[in-house]
Steps between C-alpha positions, in 0.01 A plus 500: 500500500248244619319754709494695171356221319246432721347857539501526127266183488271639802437801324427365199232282682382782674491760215102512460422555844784764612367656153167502592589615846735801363167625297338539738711643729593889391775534790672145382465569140721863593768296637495251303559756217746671617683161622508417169585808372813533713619104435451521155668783412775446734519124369701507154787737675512279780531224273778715302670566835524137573643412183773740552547417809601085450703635225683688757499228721713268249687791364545735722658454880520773727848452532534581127287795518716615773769479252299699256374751720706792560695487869374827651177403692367821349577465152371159479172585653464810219590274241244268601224771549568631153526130316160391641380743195605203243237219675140604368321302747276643787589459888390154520735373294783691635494307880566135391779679307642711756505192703703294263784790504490557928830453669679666762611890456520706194328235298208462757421841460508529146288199438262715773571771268366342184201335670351855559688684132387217260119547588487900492730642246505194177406653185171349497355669783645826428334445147157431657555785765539770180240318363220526792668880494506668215608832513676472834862367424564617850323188684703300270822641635392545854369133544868399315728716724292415848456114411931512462495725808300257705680198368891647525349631845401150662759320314750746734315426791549110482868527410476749815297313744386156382594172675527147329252386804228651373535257168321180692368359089751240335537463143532119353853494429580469110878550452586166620675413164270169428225453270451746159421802533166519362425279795627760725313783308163279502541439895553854581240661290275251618589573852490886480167508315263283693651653827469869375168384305365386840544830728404641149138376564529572892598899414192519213264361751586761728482796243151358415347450795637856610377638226111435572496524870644878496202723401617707189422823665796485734725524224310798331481673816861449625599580147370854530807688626841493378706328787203230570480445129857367527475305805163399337682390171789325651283276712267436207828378319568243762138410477415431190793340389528619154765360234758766398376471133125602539512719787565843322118457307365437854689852660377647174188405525516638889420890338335652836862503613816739474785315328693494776298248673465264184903537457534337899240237368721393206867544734345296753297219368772301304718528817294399759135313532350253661591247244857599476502486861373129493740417226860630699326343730542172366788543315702666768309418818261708735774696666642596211124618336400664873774698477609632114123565417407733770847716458461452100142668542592814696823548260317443176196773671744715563758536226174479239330790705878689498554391130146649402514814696832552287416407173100574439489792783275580753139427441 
């Protein structure tokens, strides 16, 4: 918090020059934008994720969740894939949360599960999705039934081959039975947001300055065939970092492109990016991030490319 403080204070002392210095700077005033563009868009749902999550933290254990959750390892990890539809929040929000529910086996994965469900399937981004779409139901449906896929998929694979090492991040503990609870909820939701908030800032950064010092016309070129236009797509996801709820007006907007392509965009992006990757980072710890990101991007690639063969056809 004091660090906080004191950058806040900095920059407001400095805000004529770095202006100045932005103006004239093309390149900087890019990344700038589109830092911007990704932190303030992603902010509100992280804050709404945060909120959620320290009233989980007083209210909900993972012990009782256990006890809610049905026994079968499966069945719990479908019922959380198909309940992350009722949190309209984008994936930023959806970590700290995720977080706040991991424990050990069945409820591990499904709080997994959720993390990469509650981002891709709510009703507000399949809303925006029809809208960027209209008159193509089918990307609505595709980019519902491969976003599930993809989540049900890697929340299988941690119940399968996931190990409690790979967890090195500690939570504050908040269940000790002292104090009120809106002292716990205050403590955790301040915890979870400036620590998500900061690798929030360290993933936009990167999406910026990625985004000025690759030329444009490697994406337009790469994009000209059918299997490079996915690979294309699903690394531009990671890259630009998107938020679940505007990123169906940018694959819209993308109209050089078969739909296929822009469906792997929208399957991938809320699952995986480099500021998701920053965030499990430092809410589950770099072993954990190093290894979940890289298998949740060739799963969500893959099922969305399967998923969109199936459902929109060959193109």
């Amino acid at each position: 918090m004091p660090i906080l403080v004191i950058g806040i204070i900095a920059l407001a002392l400095l805000g004529s020059p770095a202006r100045d210095f932005v103006e004239r700077t093309p390149k900087v005033a890019t990344a700038a934008t589109v830092f911007c563009g990704v932190f303030v868009q992603a902010l509100p749902f992280l804050a709404l994720g945060v909120v959620i999550s320290g009233l989980i933290a007083v209210f909900v254990t993972p012990d009782r969740l256990a006890r809610w959750l049905p026994r079968r390892t499966s069945v719990a990890i479908l019922a959380a894939g198909v309940g992350g539809a009722a949190l309209p929040g984008c994936e930023c929000g959806s970590v700290p949360v995720a977080r706040r529910l991991f424990s050990d086996g069945a409820v591990g994965a499904a709080a997994l599960t959720f993390m990469l469900a509650a981002p891709a399937i709510n009703p507000v981004v399949l809303v925006a999705t029809a809208v960027a779409f209209p008159g193509h139901p089918d990307m609505v449906v595709a980019r519902c039934a491969a976003s599930l896929l993809t989540a049900l998929v890697m929340g299988a694979a941690w119940s399968r081959f996931g190990k409690p090492e790979w967890i090195t991040k500690r939570l504050p503990r908040t269940h000790d039975g002292s104090g009120s609870k809106w002292a716990a909820f205050v403590e955790a939701a301040r915890h979870d947001f400036l620590t998500a908030c900061a690798y929030l800032v360290i993933g936009a950064a990167a999406a910026g300055a990625l985004h000025v010092l690759v030329p444009a016309w490697v994406y337009q070129h790469l994009a000209g065939q059918l299997v490079l236009g996915v690979i294309t797509m699903a690394l531009l996801a990671v890259v630009l970092a998107l938020c679940s709820e505007a990123d169906a007006f940018v694959a819209a907007s993308l109209t050089m492109l078969p739909l296929l392509p822009r469906l792997v965009f929208l399957v991938v992006g809320p699952a995986v990016d480099l500021k998701l990757f920053a965030m499990q980072a430092g809410m589950f710890g770099r072993p954990f991030a190093v290894r979940f990101s890289p298998a949740t991007f060739v799963v969500a690639t893959l099922v969305a490319t399967g998923v969109g063969l199936f459902v929109l056809g060959p193109q």
